[in-house]
Amino acid sequence: MFKKGDFAVFTIIVLISAVLFFTLFGGEGKRVTVTVGGEVYGEYSLKENREIKLRTSKGTNTLVVKDGEAFFKDSDCPDKTCQKSGKISNLGETIVCLPHKVIAEVVE
Amino acid sequence: MSKKTNARLTAYYGIMLSICLIIGYIEAILPLNIGISGAKLGITNFLILLLLKRNGLAAALGINIARILIINILFGSVFSLAYSMIGGLASTLLMYFLLKIPQLSDLGVSAAGGAMHNLSQTLCAAVMLGTPSVLKLLPPLLLVGMVAGIFCGVLTHIINGRLRFNSQP
């Protein structure tokens, strides 16, 4: 079923993602930056536990910072992808809410 | 082209499109939760590859565009439409060119198509959102796209060998 060239394709894809992984990710982050439509909305320390209501022109998301991790608790968008995305704590990890154009990213 | 072949082709493409839609519907109601936002198997890809092999670029592109339009009108938004259209077109075109390389089997072509689908969608999201930070989703998405692509390639390989009826114009 396989041919020789297939393994070249697989190797190239794995290499690209490995290179991307090591260039894009670092260690543990200290703060989480929230941008809405490309503009910075706010920056929050991961050390302080808190709940932030992000009010955008398209809807509201609730971002929760707890025990050094950030996650979306609630969103009034239809797909709820951001809620299902889980918790982020490492440098460079992101959660994206496409309908509201909200991005939360862990930074230094 | 005689009237008979024409009717035959119309029916064939209609069946292909409706299989694509049913698979798309099943995928829409059965989300695959593996911890990566928006990841799904993309099983329709195997039909697109099958069409590329049997009926050429125009048929595959036409059915894919119709499928994406209908699926997104039914289950999506304008945003998801643009997004899936770019992924669908990019992967179909890449697979078309890769099929011309004799060293590649369906599995390799389909794996590259799956990875390309996710790559172009992520780039599209980065441009639409005006931020490069979405690109950080790329490493897992490329691998998931490749694995899903291999799965679809196996399907194409098996089904192409067993299709009895003649669907060539």
XYZ file of N, CA and C in Angstrom:
831
model
N 0.832 -1.208 0.000
C 0.000 0.000 0.000
C 0.869 1.262 0.000
N 1.971 1.232 0.805
C 2.884 2.377 0.842
C 3.854 2.337 -0.328
N 4.303 3.522 -0.728
C 5.423 3.591 -1.666
C 6.542 4.373 -0.995
N 7.751 4.326 -1.620
C 8.912 4.972 -0.999
C 8.686 6.456 -0.715
N 8.116 7.154 -1.686
C 7.943 8.600 -1.556
C 7.075 9.000 -0.380
N 6.156 8.096 0.026
C 5.260 8.409 1.129
C 6.043 8.759 2.392
N 7.111 7.960 2.639
C 7.875 8.181 3.869
C 8.592 9.522 3.824
N 8.968 9.966 2.621
C 9.557 11.300 2.486
C 8.531 12.355 2.902
N 7.274 12.176 2.448
C 6.211 13.129 2.802
C 6.014 13.158 4.321
N 5.902 11.956 4.932
C 5.692 11.896 6.384
C 6.848 12.567 7.125
N 8.099 12.260 6.679
C 9.267 12.834 7.343
C 9.247 14.354 7.259
N 8.914 14.882 6.069
C 8.901 16.343 5.900
C 7.889 16.975 6.853
N 6.677 16.398 6.933
C 5.633 16.979 7.790
C 6.059 16.934 9.263
N 6.589 15.787 9.694
C 7.007 15.662 11.102
C 8.138 16.651 11.395
N 9.095 16.785 10.461
C 10.208 17.719 10.658
C 9.704 19.148 10.783
N 8.792 19.551 9.866
C 8.272 20.917 9.908
C 7.612 21.185 11.258
N 6.778 20.220 11.728
C 6.089 20.500 12.989
C 7.063 20.478 14.169
N 8.112 19.638 14.097
C 9.098 19.628 15.177
C 9.839 20.968 15.228
N 10.259 21.459 14.045
C 10.973 22.738 13.993
C 10.079 23.858 14.512
N 8.820 23.885 14.063
C 7.876 24.908 14.519
C 7.690 24.827 16.030
N 7.570 23.590 16.533
C 7.341 23.408 17.969
C 8.473 24.014 18.787
N 9.735 23.711 18.362
C 10.853 24.191 19.171
C 11.094 25.687 19.002
N 10.695 26.268 17.857
C 10.891 27.713 17.718
C 9.782 28.494 18.424
N 8.591 27.907 18.531
C 7.459 28.677 19.057
C 7.247 28.525 20.560
N 7.734 27.423 21.155
C 7.395 27.192 22.554
C 8.593 27.269 23.493
N 8.376 27.810 24.654
C 9.419 27.891 25.662
C 8.947 27.258 26.945
N 9.408 27.770 28.084
C 9.039 27.198 29.374
C 7.730 27.761 29.907
N 7.625 27.797 31.238
C 6.410 28.277 31.870
C 6.276 29.796 31.734
N 5.079 30.260 31.502
C 4.865 31.696 31.349
C 4.465 32.343 32.659
N 4.516 33.672 32.664
C 4.181 34.396 33.896
C 2.863 35.141 33.787
N 2.518 35.598 32.573
C 1.296 36.399 32.427
C 0.503 35.910 31.218
N -0.747 36.306 31.159
C -1.557 35.975 29.999
C -2.030 37.286 29.348
N -1.782 37.382 28.043
C -2.188 38.581 27.302
C -3.449 38.277 26.510
N -4.406 39.187 26.578
C -5.641 39.011 25.825
C -5.709 40.064 24.732
N -5.891 39.612 23.478
C -6.084 40.570 22.392
C -7.467 40.361 21.786
N -8.081 41.438 21.371
C -9.384 41.378 20.702
C -9.229 42.037 19.341
N -9.423 41.265 18.289
C -9.279 41.774 16.926
C -7.896 42.340 16.662
N -6.855 41.728 17.265
C -5.481 42.157 17.018
C -5.001 43.253 17.951
N -5.932 43.875 18.732
C -5.503 44.929 19.650
C -5.466 44.402 21.079
N -4.464 44.857 21.833
C -4.305 44.357 23.201
C -5.464 44.830 24.066
N -6.101 43.880 24.752
C -7.240 44.184 25.622
C -6.766 44.309 27.064
N -5.846 43.423 27.447
C -5.336 43.489 28.814
C -4.312 42.405 29.065
N -3.539 42.576 30.147
C -2.536 41.588 30.534
C -2.733 41.241 31.994
N -2.748 39.922 32.296
C -3.051 39.519 33.662
C -1.996 38.549 34.154
N -1.570 38.711 35.402
C -0.570 37.809 35.980
C -1.201 36.452 36.248
N -0.428 35.385 35.989
C -0.941 34.036 36.230
C -0.861 33.682 37.718
N -0.166 34.534 38.502
C 0.010 34.253 39.929
C -1.256 34.599 40.719
N -2.001 35.607 40.234
C -3.208 36.030 40.964
C -4.428 35.283 40.445
N -5.200 34.689 41.331
C -6.450 34.052 40.919
C -7.521 35.123 40.720
N -8.139 35.104 39.561
C -9.194 36.090 39.314
C -10.062 35.679 38.131
N -11.175 36.372 37.977
C -12.090 36.134 36.862
C -12.231 37.432 36.100
N -12.060 37.382 34.765
C -12.122 38.612 33.976
C -13.229 38.478 32.946
N -14.139 39.438 32.924
C -15.181 39.460 31.888
C -14.643 40.247 30.706
N -14.512 39.580 29.537
C -14.008 40.263 28.345
C -15.198 40.691 27.509
N -15.463 41.981 27.484
C -16.613 42.469 26.714
C -16.123 42.958 25.360
N -16.509 42.257 24.282
C -16.136 42.687 22.940
C -17.402 43.144 22.233
N -17.214 43.728 21.059
C -18.384 44.205 20.310
C -19.243 43.029 19.850
N -18.656 41.803 19.811
C -19.397 40.656 19.300
C -19.971 39.780 20.409
N -19.534 39.979 21.671
C -20.041 39.159 22.761
C -19.100 39.163 23.947
N -19.462 38.371 24.943
C -18.687 38.371 26.183
C -18.060 37.009 26.438
N -16.784 36.990 26.852
C -16.103 35.768 27.266
C -15.662 35.954 28.712
N -15.689 34.881 29.488
C -15.177 34.969 30.855
C -13.884 34.181 30.940
N -12.789 34.897 31.223
C -11.474 34.270 31.357
C -11.189 34.084 32.849
N -10.758 32.881 33.228
C -10.454 32.611 34.635
C -8.967 32.314 34.766
N -8.316 32.984 35.731
C -6.924 32.675 36.052
C -6.934 31.995 37.409
N -6.403 30.761 37.458
C -6.427 30.026 38.724
C -5.196 29.130 38.819
N -4.464 29.235 39.916
C -3.294 28.409 40.214
C -2.305 28.363 39.043
N -1.992 29.517 38.485
C -0.995 29.590 37.421
C -1.481 29.139 36.057
N -2.797 28.894 35.921
C -3.348 28.485 34.628
C -4.487 29.420 34.235
N -4.688 29.560 32.932
C -5.785 30.402 32.461
C -6.700 29.561 31.577
N -8.006 29.789 31.696
C -8.953 29.091 30.812
C -10.221 29.915 30.660
N -10.997 29.591 29.636
C -12.265 30.282 29.426
C -13.368 29.496 30.129
N -14.085 30.191 31.021
C -15.142 29.519 31.775
C -16.454 29.619 31.017
N -16.643 30.744 30.335
C -17.936 30.970 29.709
C -17.773 31.838 28.473
N -18.634 31.617 27.481
C -18.616 32.448 26.293
C -20.005 32.407 25.687
N -20.473 33.533 25.159
C -21.811 33.504 24.560
C -21.749 33.326 23.038
N -20.637 32.740 22.559
C -20.536 32.441 21.134
C -21.202 31.097 20.854
N -21.533 30.807 19.595
C -22.223 29.553 19.320
C -21.352 28.309 19.423
N -20.058 28.377 19.120
C -19.297 27.119 19.021
C -18.624 26.656 20.314
N -18.381 27.574 21.251
C -17.802 27.230 22.569
C -16.440 26.550 22.462
N -15.748 26.763 21.332
C -14.442 26.125 21.151
C -13.468 26.561 22.245
N -13.546 27.852 22.649
C -12.588 28.345 23.644
C -12.778 27.637 24.972
N -14.033 27.296 25.323
C -14.272 26.596 26.588
C -13.708 25.180 26.541
N -13.788 24.585 25.342
C -13.319 23.199 25.211
C -11.801 23.126 25.064
N -11.147 24.300 24.858
C -9.711 24.289 24.579
C -8.866 23.945 25.790
N -9.434 23.945 26.990
C -8.674 23.554 28.166
C -7.877 24.692 28.776
N -6.892 24.316 29.612
C -6.129 25.302 30.374
C -4.769 25.538 29.739
N -4.291 26.792 29.829
C -2.967 27.109 29.296
C -2.097 27.671 30.409
N -0.815 27.290 30.388
C 0.112 27.820 31.394
C 1.530 27.970 30.850
N 1.865 27.250 29.762
C 3.223 27.313 29.218
C 3.372 28.457 28.229
N 4.586 28.973 28.175
C 4.921 30.082 27.294
C 4.493 29.779 25.850
N 3.747 30.708 25.265
C 3.365 30.546 23.869
C 2.057 29.816 23.657
N 1.489 29.192 24.700
C 0.211 28.501 24.520
C -0.908 29.525 24.322
N -1.862 29.175 23.474
C -2.936 30.128 23.189
C -4.302 29.454 23.234
N -5.321 30.258 23.505
C -6.705 29.831 23.288
C -7.321 30.886 22.377
N -7.992 30.413 21.342
C -8.558 31.337 20.362
C -10.070 31.215 20.356
N -10.758 32.350 20.359
C -12.206 32.367 20.163
C -12.442 33.055 18.827
N -12.646 32.254 17.782
C -12.769 32.842 16.443
C -13.972 33.772 16.305
N -15.181 33.400 16.766
C -16.329 34.288 16.540
C -16.155 35.681 17.153
N -15.495 35.754 18.325
C -15.326 37.064 18.980
C -13.955 37.679 18.694
N -13.131 36.982 17.923
C -11.775 37.432 17.620
C -10.951 37.672 18.873
N -11.165 36.828 19.892
C -10.432 36.960 21.154
C -9.317 35.916 21.188
N -8.104 36.361 21.562
C -6.994 35.438 21.707
C -6.349 35.647 23.067
N -6.188 34.563 23.823
C -5.472 34.631 25.090
C -4.162 33.895 24.888
N -3.044 34.537 25.244
C -1.737 33.936 25.033
C -0.868 34.076 26.274
N -0.129 33.007 26.615
C 0.768 33.066 27.770
C 2.087 33.696 27.340
N 2.511 34.740 28.049
C 3.768 35.413 27.718
C 4.666 35.446 28.953
N 5.885 35.978 28.779
C 6.843 35.999 29.890
C 6.436 36.986 30.972
N -19.942 14.383 -26.056
C -20.491 13.551 -24.985
C -21.959 13.258 -25.260
N -22.300 11.971 -25.255
C -23.684 11.616 -25.567
C -24.588 11.911 -24.382
N -25.902 11.888 -24.656
C -26.869 12.174 -23.598
C -26.763 11.158 -22.472
N -26.489 9.920 -22.867
C -26.462 8.851 -21.878
C -25.335 9.051 -20.860
N -24.118 9.337 -21.373
C -22.990 9.546 -20.454
C -23.240 10.759 -19.574
N -23.862 11.787 -20.182
C -24.125 13.012 -19.442
C -25.009 12.746 -18.221
N -26.091 12.015 -18.434
C -27.020 11.696 -17.350
C -26.323 10.837 -16.301
N -25.506 9.907 -16.792
C -24.779 9.011 -15.915
C -23.832 9.793 -14.994
N -23.107 10.759 -15.601
C -22.174 11.582 -14.831
C -22.894 12.439 -13.801
N -24.051 13.026 -14.242
C -24.810 13.867 -13.325
C -25.227 13.066 -12.099
N -25.709 11.856 -12.327
C -26.135 11.005 -11.217
C -24.947 10.656 -10.333
N -23.818 10.327 -10.983
C -22.607 9.952 -10.242
C -22.137 11.098 -9.340
N -22.070 12.320 -9.916
C -21.620 13.464 -9.123
C -22.616 13.770 -8.014
N -23.900 13.590 -8.304
C -24.928 13.818 -7.285
C -24.756 12.878 -6.107
N -24.481 11.605 -6.436
C -24.278 10.622 -5.360
C -23.037 10.985 -4.545
N -21.948 11.343 -5.258
C -20.711 11.710 -4.577
C -20.939 12.893 -3.634
N -21.656 13.925 -4.139
C -21.911 15.121 -3.328
C -22.739 14.763 -2.098
N -23.766 13.893 -2.304
C -24.598 13.590 -1.141
C -23.853 12.728 -0.125
N -22.946 11.854 -0.575
C -22.136 11.102 0.394
C -21.265 12.078 1.198
N -20.661 13.049 0.488
C -19.853 14.072 1.162
C -20.669 14.788 2.227
N -21.911 15.154 1.886
C -22.752 15.915 2.813
C -23.118 15.077 4.032
N -23.455 13.802 3.798
C -23.819 12.942 4.925
C -22.630 12.776 5.872
N -21.437 12.543 5.289
C -20.254 12.399 6.142
C -19.997 13.701 6.900
N -20.143 14.839 6.196
C -19.952 16.137 6.840
C -20.934 16.336 7.981
N -22.183 15.877 7.782
C -23.211 16.011 8.812
C -22.857 15.168 10.031
N -22.440 13.929 9.778
C -22.075 13.049 10.888
C -20.905 13.648 11.668
N -19.933 14.229 10.914
C -18.797 14.849 11.601
C -19.211 16.072 12.398
N -20.233 16.799 11.902
C -20.663 18.011 12.594
C -21.384 17.675 13.901
N -22.124 16.553 13.930
C -22.834 16.216 15.167
C -22.012 15.333 16.097
N -20.904 14.773 15.601
C -20.039 13.963 16.457
C -18.678 14.621 16.568
N -18.537 15.643 17.409
C -17.231 16.310 17.471
C -16.176 15.384 18.049
N -14.996 15.463 17.464
C -13.882 14.612 17.882
C -13.087 15.396 18.910
N -13.188 15.005 20.193
C -12.511 15.802 21.215
C -11.165 15.206 21.586
N -10.101 15.774 21.010
C -8.772 15.281 21.339
C -7.927 16.407 21.915
N -8.578 17.446 22.414
C -7.849 18.506 23.093
C -7.310 19.593 22.197
N -7.553 19.482 20.886
C -7.117 20.543 19.986
C -8.371 21.189 19.413
N -8.481 22.510 19.555
C -9.710 23.162 19.155
C -9.976 22.990 17.666
N -11.178 22.557 17.324
C -11.611 22.496 15.939
C -11.079 21.331 15.126
N -10.353 20.399 15.748
C -9.804 19.283 14.980
C -10.897 18.270 14.645
N -10.919 17.823 13.405
C -11.811 16.719 13.057
C -11.155 15.842 11.995
N -11.780 14.689 11.748
C -11.140 13.712 10.876
C -11.089 14.147 9.417
N -12.131 14.834 8.963
C -12.134 15.244 7.565
C -12.217 14.071 6.619
N -13.157 13.151 6.898
C -13.236 11.920 6.102
C -13.632 12.212 4.653
N -14.336 13.344 4.424
C -14.734 13.671 3.054
C -13.531 13.757 2.130
N -12.367 14.010 2.732
C -11.142 14.118 1.941
C -10.907 12.886 1.070
N -11.325 11.699 1.557
C -11.063 10.493 0.770
C -11.895 10.487 -0.510
N -13.102 11.073 -0.443
C -13.927 11.156 -1.653
C -13.352 12.153 -2.644
N -12.797 13.246 -2.113
C -12.197 14.255 -2.985
C -10.992 13.652 -3.716
N -10.194 12.882 -2.978
C -9.032 12.228 -3.595
C -9.486 11.199 -4.641
N -10.552 10.482 -4.303
C -11.110 9.499 -5.232
C -11.559 10.191 -6.529
N -12.240 11.336 -6.374
C -12.696 12.098 -7.539
C -11.517 12.607 -8.348
N -10.466 13.076 -7.661
C -9.267 13.567 -8.352
C -8.665 12.459 -9.199
N -8.611 11.255 -8.643
C -7.998 10.140 -9.356
C -8.855 9.675 -10.528
N -10.170 9.605 -10.323
C -11.046 9.023 -11.331
C -11.594 10.025 -12.333
N -11.865 11.255 -11.861
C -12.566 12.201 -12.721
C -11.843 13.519 -12.963
N -10.683 13.706 -12.344
C -9.904 14.893 -12.650
C -10.170 16.066 -11.734
N -9.381 17.123 -12.000
C -9.357 18.284 -11.117
C -10.697 19.009 -11.069
N -11.323 19.231 -12.244
C -12.554 20.039 -12.286
C -13.655 19.399 -11.458
N -13.824 18.066 -11.591
C -14.870 17.375 -10.843
C -14.620 17.469 -9.348
N -13.349 17.223 -8.933
C -13.029 17.243 -7.507
C -13.238 18.634 -6.920
N -12.763 19.660 -7.636
C -12.920 21.032 -7.140
C -14.392 21.418 -7.066
N -15.142 21.077 -8.129
C -16.560 21.434 -8.189
C -17.336 20.834 -7.035
N -17.135 19.525 -6.805
C -17.865 18.857 -5.721
C -17.428 19.399 -4.369
N -16.140 19.674 -4.227
C -15.642 20.188 -2.946
C -16.228 21.558 -2.639
N -16.269 22.438 -3.673
C -16.815 23.785 -3.459
C -18.304 23.697 -3.105
N -19.047 22.860 -3.834
C -20.476 22.701 -3.545
C -20.671 22.165 -2.123
N -19.852 21.186 -1.756
C -19.957 20.588 -0.415
C -19.716 21.636 0.675
N -18.640 22.421 0.500
C -18.286 23.405 1.522
C -19.379 24.467 1.646
N -19.914 24.905 0.491
C -21.001 25.894 0.514
C -22.192 25.353 1.300
N -22.637 24.139 0.946
C -23.845 23.593 1.569
C -23.633 23.324 3.063
N -22.494 22.674 3.393
C -22.224 22.344 4.803
C -22.182 23.610 5.661
N -21.562 24.683 5.134
C -21.440 25.890 5.950
C -22.725 26.694 6.016
N -23.561 26.595 4.965
C -24.875 27.246 5.058
C -25.717 26.524 6.104
N -25.593 25.192 6.154
C -26.387 24.411 7.106
C -25.866 24.528 8.540
N -24.554 24.393 8.732
C -24.035 24.275 10.096
C -23.083 25.397 10.493
N -22.675 26.251 9.579
C -21.591 27.181 9.891
C -21.975 28.640 9.824
N -20.947 29.481 9.620
C -21.157 30.919 9.510
C -20.350 31.408 8.310
N -20.443 32.722 8.011
C -19.658 33.285 6.912
C -18.177 33.075 7.197
N -17.844 33.206 8.478
C -16.453 33.063 8.879
C -15.941 31.646 8.607
N -16.728 30.645 9.041
C -16.287 29.266 8.846
C -16.291 28.905 7.367
N -17.121 29.586 6.569
C -17.171 29.330 5.126
C -15.847 29.707 4.467
N -15.385 30.931 4.732
C -14.127 31.398 4.146
C -12.987 30.476 4.551
N -13.048 30.093 5.808
C -12.030 29.291 6.432
C -11.973 27.886 5.817
N -13.132 27.222 5.688
C -13.090 25.875 5.111
C -12.833 25.916 3.617
N -13.280 27.001 2.940
C -13.066 27.104 1.498
C -11.571 27.141 1.197
N -10.819 27.934 1.969
C -9.380 28.041 1.745
C -8.700 26.696 1.989
N -9.069 26.030 3.093
C -8.491 24.719 3.384
C -8.808 23.714 2.298
N -10.071 23.702 1.846
C -10.504 22.745 0.833
C -9.801 22.955 -0.493
N -9.732 24.219 -0.937
C -9.099 24.513 -2.231
C -7.607 24.203 -2.189
N -6.926 24.632 -1.115
C -5.475 24.434 -1.031
C -5.126 22.944 -1.033
N -5.873 22.151 -0.230
C -5.499 20.734 -0.157
C -5.857 20.008 -1.453
N -6.975 20.373 -2.096
C -7.343 19.716 -3.353
C -6.292 19.996 -4.436
N -5.853 21.263 -4.522
C -4.855 21.613 -5.536
C -3.527 20.898 -5.266
N -3.102 20.869 -4.001
C -1.840 20.208 -3.670
C -1.914 18.718 -4.029
N -3.048 18.081 -3.673
C -3.181 16.645 -3.960
C -3.180 16.389 -5.466
N -3.776 17.311 -6.231
C -3.800 17.181 -7.685
C -2.372 17.124 -8.247
N -1.508 18.023 -7.759
C -0.133 18.040 -8.258
C 0.664 16.841 -7.742
N 0.427 16.459 -6.489
C 1.180 15.331 -5.919
C 0.798 14.008 -6.581
N -0.447 13.884 -7.090
C -0.871 12.649 -7.747
C -0.061 12.382 -9.003
N 0.555 13.445 -9.554
C 1.352 13.292 -10.773
C 2.726 12.694 -10.474
N 3.119 12.616 -9.187
C 4.418 12.048 -8.829
C 4.268 10.540 -8.663
N 4.934 9.736 -9.501
C 4.718 8.290 -9.465
C 5.232 7.625 -8.186
N 6.180 8.277 -7.476
C 6.736 7.649 -6.270
C 5.778 7.715 -5.083
N 4.680 8.462 -5.226
C 3.767 8.627 -4.104
C 2.528 7.758 -4.277
N 2.091 7.104 -3.179
C 0.830 6.369 -3.221
C -0.280 7.269 -2.681
N -1.520 6.754 -2.669
C -2.651 7.518 -2.144
C -2.390 7.993 -0.722
N -1.684 7.171 0.065
C -1.459 7.502 1.471
C -0.607 8.757 1.625
N 0.487 8.822 0.854
C 1.356 9.989 0.929
C 0.655 11.239 0.435
N -0.061 11.114 -0.688
C -0.779 12.257 -1.268
C -1.811 12.772 -0.272
N -2.568 11.843 0.318
C -3.631 12.221 1.233
C -3.062 12.822 2.523
N -1.942 12.284 3.005
C -1.306 12.827 4.218
C -0.870 14.262 3.986
N -0.248 14.524 2.817
C 0.173 15.882 2.493
C -1.045 16.792 2.375
N -2.132 16.275 1.784
C -3.365 17.055 1.645
C -3.950 17.422 2.998
N -3.961 16.459 3.929
C -4.491 16.716 5.266
C -3.691 17.775 5.997
N -2.345 17.657 5.925
C -1.483 18.638 6.578
C -1.669 20.012 5.933
N -1.777 20.042 4.587
C -1.949 21.301 3.854
C -3.261 21.974 4.241
N -4.305 21.168 4.422
C -5.612 21.694 4.816
C -5.481 22.490 6.120
N -4.838 21.889 7.118
C -4.696 22.552 8.412
C -3.734 23.730 8.346
N -2.667 23.573 7.537
C -1.684 24.653 7.409
C -2.345 25.902 6.824
N -3.102 25.725 5.715
C -3.697 26.891 5.059
C -4.777 27.515 5.939
N -5.526 26.679 6.676
C -6.551 27.240 7.560
C -5.927 28.049 8.683
N -4.818 27.552 9.231
C -4.174 28.275 10.329
C -3.598 29.591 9.826
N -2.972 29.570 8.628
C -2.441 30.807 8.050
C -3.579 31.789 7.817
N -4.722 31.262 7.310
C -5.886 32.094 7.045
C -6.392 32.732 8.345
N -6.437 31.952 9.433
C -6.879 32.480 10.723
C -5.908 33.551 11.216
N -4.596 33.318 11.007
C -3.596 34.290 11.445
C -3.795 35.624 10.726
N -4.100 35.555 9.413
C -4.311 36.776 8.638
C -5.619 37.451 9.061
N -6.696 36.660 9.181
C -8.013 37.217 9.531
C -8.007 37.858 10.912
N -7.292 37.242 11.853
C -7.261 37.772 13.219
C -6.164 38.805 13.392
N -5.312 38.943 12.380
C -4.249 39.925 12.438
C -3.206 39.636 13.503
N -2.976 38.356 13.800
C -1.973 38.041 14.811
C -1.250 36.751 14.459
N 0.065 36.703 14.685
C 0.796 35.466 14.379
C 0.692 34.421 15.481
N 0.091 34.758 16.641
C 0.126 33.801 17.758
C -0.701 32.540 17.493
N -1.647 32.613 16.528
C -2.424 31.415 16.183
C -1.512 30.335 15.593
N -0.377 30.777 15.022
C 0.529 29.827 14.377
C 1.054 28.794 15.364
N 0.935 29.092 16.655
C 1.422 28.145 17.663
C 0.587 26.880 17.697
N -0.588 26.905 17.094
C -1.412 25.693 17.022
C -0.910 24.762 15.910
N 0.011 25.284 15.063
C 0.424 24.527 13.875
C 1.073 23.165 14.129
N 2.058 23.050 15.035
C 2.712 21.727 15.175
C 1.738 20.579 15.416
N 0.825 20.663 16.427
C -0.112 19.546 16.584
C -1.063 19.410 15.398
N -1.495 20.550 14.835
C -2.461 20.482 13.728
C -1.871 19.802 12.499
N -0.576 20.055 12.223
C 0.069 19.416 11.067
C 0.095 17.901 11.249
N 0.447 17.460 12.473
C 0.536 16.017 12.727
C -0.845 15.367 12.664
N -1.845 16.043 13.269
C -3.211 15.508 13.229
C -3.697 15.419 11.782
N -3.392 16.462 10.996
C -3.790 16.476 9.589
C -3.152 15.320 8.833
N -1.895 15.044 9.154
C -1.183 13.960 8.475
C -1.808 12.606 8.815
N -2.079 12.381 10.102
C -2.645 11.093 10.526
C -4.034 10.901 9.912
N -4.864 11.953 9.984
C -6.197 11.868 9.373
C -6.065 11.620 7.878
N -5.051 12.257 7.257
C -4.811 12.093 5.825
C -4.425 10.657 5.472
N -3.586 10.036 6.293
C -3.187 8.645 6.040
C -4.419 7.748 6.093
N -5.268 7.995 7.113
C -6.511 7.233 7.253
C -7.367 7.349 5.984
N -7.520 8.590 5.501
C -8.315 8.809 4.284
C -7.657 8.153 3.079
N -6.310 8.186 3.037
C -5.579 7.574 1.931
C -5.845 6.077 1.859
N -5.887 5.423 3.028
C -6.180 3.989 3.078
C -7.584 3.732 2.527
N -8.541 4.575 2.955
C -9.916 4.445 2.454
C -9.963 4.570 0.932
N -9.285 5.614 0.408
C -9.277 5.828 -1.039
C -8.698 4.619 -1.757
N -7.574 4.130 -1.232
C -6.878 3.002 -1.841
C -7.801 1.780 -1.937
N -8.484 1.480 -0.822
C -9.352 0.299 -0.792
C -10.551 0.492 -1.716
N -11.206 1.661 -1.596
C -12.449 1.875 -2.340
C -12.187 1.994 -3.838
N -11.093 2.668 -4.204
C -10.784 2.824 -5.631
C -10.579 1.468 -6.295
N -10.003 0.513 -5.537
C -9.781 -0.812 -6.086
C -11.072 -1.612 -6.234
N -12.125 -1.221 -5.530
C -13.336 -2.037 -5.509
C -14.523 -1.443 -6.225
N -14.401 -0.153 -6.641
C -15.515 0.483 -7.349
C -15.741 -0.274 -8.660
N -16.958 -0.836 -8.831
C -17.222 -1.644 -10.009
C -17.700 -0.798 -11.185
N -18.638 0.125 -10.889
C -19.263 0.828 -12.014
C -18.291 1.811 -12.653
N -18.463 1.999 -13.944
C -17.563 2.860 -14.677
C -18.026 4.305 -14.575
N -17.200 5.122 -13.889
C -17.609 6.504 -13.682
C -16.825 7.456 -14.573
N -16.029 6.904 -15.471
C -15.267 7.794 -16.361
C -16.193 8.322 -17.462
N -15.999 9.574 -17.809
C -16.834 10.135 -18.889
C -16.549 9.424 -20.221
